[in-house]
């Protein structure tokens, strides 16, 4: 009796892993095998930006800022705030900030007054704090993306955070796409990749594409989507500036 042929198990590799290897094999080893690469503030902000645009509900469950402070309450944030509150309540302030916070907390008799540090500590049990400046900047970036004519046209037809995989050159290549638009009236599948960048100006961003091997990432995503959908694929970078007017 003829035995069925065993289906070979292909090694898995992520699209971003390939881009790491293209820098140098040592970059790949450092980031993916030794796992020594630490998240930079820019990387963290990129993650927050993607989450806010693609998964806003998850973003608001994960992060908070000063703008979430209750309205109409007295907020004791600085040493001077604490001292004034203590004096206004007939006591003499003494000690450093921690001492003043303890002294003030004994005088608070209603929900109309909160100690800022205690409020932040309570919030961070479930969420991560983002400064008001960064919070507003992230929302300006999101607005710039959503108001762009291209995005506004295809937003309602697209699917966000699409996982895809397929065999390329003997490897099971995997990736997660920010936005995929597969509409029957379109002659091609559109994949939109969000990028927070220093400059969205064409020539400047082109340099970023080359320097960070983003063209390899795009080529692999296009190949995987063509294999899946059996249709031409249009790859689009939506680049938005993290500083200044947040141009997209």
Coordinates of C-alpha atoms in Angstrom, one line a residue:
X1 CA 0.0 0.0 0.0
X2 CA 1.4 3.4 -1.0
X3 CA 2.0 5.7 1.9
X4 CA 0.8 9.3 1.5
X5 CA 3.5 11.8 1.0
X6 CA 4.3 13.8 4.1
X7 CA 3.6 17.5 3.7
X8 CA 6.8 19.3 4.5
X9 CA 6.7 21.8 7.4
X10 CA 8.1 25.1 6.2
X11 CA 10.0 27.3 8.5
X12 CA 8.1 30.4 9.5
X13 CA 9.5 33.9 8.9
X14 CA 8.0 37.3 9.4
X15 CA 8.2 40.0 6.9
X16 CA 9.9 42.4 9.4
X17 CA 12.4 39.6 10.3
X18 CA 13.5 39.6 6.7
X19 CA 14.0 43.4 6.7
X20 CA 16.1 43.0 9.9
X21 CA 18.3 40.4 8.1
X22 CA 18.8 42.6 5.1
X23 CA 20.5 45.2 7.3
X24 CA 23.0 42.6 8.4
X25 CA 22.7 39.0 9.8
X26 CA 24.0 40.5 13.1
X27 CA 21.0 42.8 13.2
X28 CA 18.7 39.9 12.8
X29 CA 20.5 37.8 15.5
X30 CA 20.5 40.8 17.9
X31 CA 16.8 41.6 17.5
X32 CA 15.2 38.2 16.8
X33 CA 17.3 35.5 18.4
X34 CA 19.0 37.3 21.3
X35 CA 15.9 39.6 21.7
X36 CA 18.1 42.5 22.9
X37 CA 16.5 45.3 20.9
X38 CA 14.6 47.5 23.3
X39 CA 11.7 49.6 22.2
X40 CA 12.6 53.3 21.7
X41 CA 10.2 56.2 22.3
X42 CA 9.8 56.5 18.5
X43 CA 8.8 52.8 18.3
X44 CA 6.4 53.2 21.2
X45 CA 4.8 56.2 19.6
X46 CA 4.5 54.3 16.3
X47 CA 2.7 51.5 18.1
X48 CA 0.3 53.9 19.8
X49 CA -0.4 55.7 16.5
X50 CA -1.2 52.4 14.7
X51 CA -3.5 51.4 17.6
X52 CA -5.3 54.7 17.6
X53 CA -6.0 54.6 13.9
X54 CA -6.7 50.9 13.5
X55 CA -8.0 49.8 16.9
X56 CA -9.3 53.0 18.7
X57 CA -11.3 51.1 21.3
X58 CA -8.2 49.2 22.3
X59 CA -6.2 52.4 22.4
X60 CA -8.6 54.1 24.9
X61 CA -8.6 51.0 27.1
X62 CA -4.8 50.9 27.1
X63 CA -3.8 54.6 27.5
X64 CA -4.9 57.7 29.4
X65 CA -3.8 61.3 29.7
X66 CA -4.4 64.5 31.7
X67 CA -7.4 65.3 29.5
X68 CA -9.2 62.4 31.3
X69 CA -9.2 64.4 34.6
X70 CA -12.7 64.9 36.0
X71 CA -14.2 68.2 35.2
X72 CA -15.0 70.8 37.9
X73 CA -12.5 69.4 40.4
X74 CA -9.6 71.0 42.2
X75 CA -6.4 69.2 41.1
X76 CA -3.4 69.4 43.5
X77 CA -0.5 68.8 41.1
X78 CA 2.5 70.8 42.3
X79 CA 4.1 71.5 45.7
X80 CA 2.6 75.0 45.6
X81 CA -0.9 73.6 44.9
X82 CA -0.5 71.3 47.9
X83 CA 0.8 74.0 50.2
X84 CA -2.0 76.5 49.2
X85 CA -4.6 73.8 49.8
X86 CA -3.2 73.0 53.2
X87 CA -3.1 76.7 54.2
X88 CA -6.6 77.3 52.9
X89 CA -7.8 74.6 55.2
X90 CA -6.2 76.2 58.3
X91 CA -3.1 74.0 58.6
X92 CA 0.6 74.7 58.3
X93 CA 2.4 72.8 55.5
X94 CA 5.6 71.0 56.3
X95 CA 8.0 68.5 54.7
X96 CA 8.6 67.5 51.1
X97 CA 6.1 66.7 48.4
X98 CA 5.3 63.2 49.8
X99 CA 4.7 64.7 53.2
X100 CA 2.5 67.4 51.8
X101 CA 0.5 64.8 49.8
X102 CA -0.2 62.9 53.0
X103 CA -1.1 66.1 54.8
X104 CA -3.4 67.2 52.1
X105 CA -5.1 63.8 51.7
X106 CA -6.2 64.0 55.4
X107 CA -7.9 67.3 54.6
X108 CA -9.8 66.2 51.5
X109 CA -13.4 65.7 52.4
X110 CA -15.1 65.3 49.0
X111 CA -14.6 64.1 45.5
X112 CA -14.2 67.7 44.4
X113 CA -10.5 67.7 45.2
X114 CA -7.9 65.1 44.0
X115 CA -4.2 64.8 44.3
X116 CA -2.8 64.5 40.8
X117 CA 0.0 61.9 41.6
X118 CA -2.5 59.6 43.4
X119 CA -4.9 59.9 40.5
X120 CA -2.2 59.0 38.0
X121 CA -1.1 56.0 40.1
X122 CA -4.7 54.8 40.3
X123 CA -5.1 55.0 36.5
X124 CA -1.9 53.2 35.7
X125 CA -3.1 50.1 37.4
X126 CA -4.9 49.3 34.1
X127 CA -3.6 51.8 31.6
X128 CA -0.4 53.5 30.5
X129 CA 0.0 57.3 30.9
X130 CA 0.6 59.5 27.8
X131 CA 1.4 63.1 28.2
X132 CA -1.2 65.6 27.0
X133 CA 1.2 66.9 24.3
X134 CA 1.8 63.4 22.8
X135 CA -2.0 62.6 23.2
X136 CA -3.0 65.6 21.1
X137 CA -0.2 64.9 18.6
X138 CA -1.4 61.3 18.1
X139 CA -5.0 62.5 17.5
X140 CA -3.8 65.1 15.0
X141 CA -1.9 62.4 13.1
X142 CA -5.0 60.2 13.1
X143 CA -7.2 63.1 11.9
X144 CA -4.7 63.8 9.1
X145 CA -4.9 60.1 8.0
X146 CA -8.7 59.9 8.1
X147 CA -9.3 63.2 6.3
X148 CA -7.0 62.3 3.4
X149 CA -9.1 62.0 0.2
X150 CA -7.6 58.5 -0.5
X151 CA -8.3 57.1 2.9
X152 CA -11.8 58.7 3.1
X153 CA -12.7 57.1 -0.2
X154 CA -11.7 53.5 0.7
X155 CA -12.0 53.4 4.5
X156 CA -15.5 51.9 4.6
X157 CA -14.6 49.1 2.3
X158 CA -11.4 48.0 4.0
X159 CA -10.4 45.5 6.7
X160 CA -7.9 46.4 9.4
X161 CA -5.2 44.3 10.9
X162 CA -5.3 41.6 8.3
X163 CA -3.0 38.6 8.9
X164 CA -1.6 36.9 5.9
X165 CA 0.9 34.1 5.2
X166 CA 2.1 32.0 2.2
X167 CA 5.1 30.2 0.8
X168 CA 7.9 32.2 -0.8
X169 CA 11.2 30.6 -1.7
X170 CA 10.7 27.6 0.7
X171 CA 9.6 29.8 3.7
X172 CA 6.2 30.3 5.2
X173 CA 6.3 34.1 5.1
X174 CA 3.9 35.8 7.5
X175 CA 2.8 39.4 8.0
X176 CA 0.1 41.7 9.4
X177 CA -1.3 44.3 7.0
X178 CA -2.6 47.6 8.4
X179 CA -5.5 47.9 5.9
X180 CA -6.7 45.8 3.0
X181 CA -9.4 46.9 0.5
X182 CA -10.8 44.1 -1.6
X183 CA -13.9 45.4 -3.4
X184 CA -15.4 43.8 -6.4
X185 CA -15.7 47.1 -8.3
X186 CA -12.0 47.8 -8.0
X187 CA -9.6 46.3 -10.6
X188 CA -7.1 45.5 -7.9
X189 CA -6.7 44.8 -4.2
X190 CA -5.4 47.8 -2.2
X191 CA -3.1 47.4 0.8
X192 CA -2.5 50.5 2.9
X193 CA 0.5 50.6 5.2
X194 CA 0.6 53.4 7.8
X195 CA 3.9 55.0 8.5
X196 CA 4.8 57.6 11.1
X197 CA 7.7 59.5 9.7
X198 CA 9.8 62.6 10.1
X199 CA 8.9 63.9 6.6
X200 CA 6.1 63.0 4.3
X201 CA 7.7 64.9 1.4
X202 CA 8.1 62.6 -1.5
X203 CA 11.9 62.6 -1.9
X204 CA 12.5 62.5 1.9
X205 CA 10.2 59.6 2.4
X206 CA 11.7 57.8 -0.6
X207 CA 15.0 57.9 1.2
X208 CA 13.3 56.4 4.3
X209 CA 11.9 53.6 2.1
X210 CA 15.4 52.7 0.9
X211 CA 17.2 53.1 4.2
X212 CA 14.7 51.0 6.1
X213 CA 14.2 48.4 3.3
X214 CA 10.5 49.2 3.3
X215 CA 10.4 48.3 -0.4
X216 CA 11.2 44.7 0.5
X217 CA 8.3 44.7 2.9
X218 CA 6.0 46.1 0.2
X219 CA 7.2 43.5 -2.4
X220 CA 6.6 40.6 0.0
X221 CA 3.1 41.9 1.0
X222 CA 2.2 42.3 -2.7
X223 CA 3.4 38.8 -3.5
X224 CA 1.4 37.3 -0.6
X225 CA -1.8 39.1 -1.5
X226 CA -1.5 38.2 -5.2
X227 CA -1.2 34.6 -4.2
X228 CA -4.3 34.9 -1.9
X229 CA -6.6 37.0 -4.0
X230 CA -5.4 36.0 -7.5
X231 CA -5.7 39.7 -8.5
X232 CA -3.3 42.6 -9.1
X233 CA -2.3 44.5 -5.9
X234 CA -1.8 48.2 -5.4
X235 CA 0.5 48.9 -2.4
X236 CA 0.1 52.4 -0.8
X237 CA 2.1 54.0 2.0
X238 CA 0.1 56.5 4.1
X239 CA 3.0 58.5 5.6
X240 CA 2.1 61.1 8.2
X241 CA 4.6 63.4 9.9
X242 CA 5.0 63.0 13.7
X243 CA 6.1 66.6 14.1
X244 CA 4.9 70.0 12.9
X245 CA 1.5 70.2 11.1
X246 CA 1.2 66.4 10.8
X247 CA 1.1 66.4 7.0
X248 CA -0.1 63.2 5.4

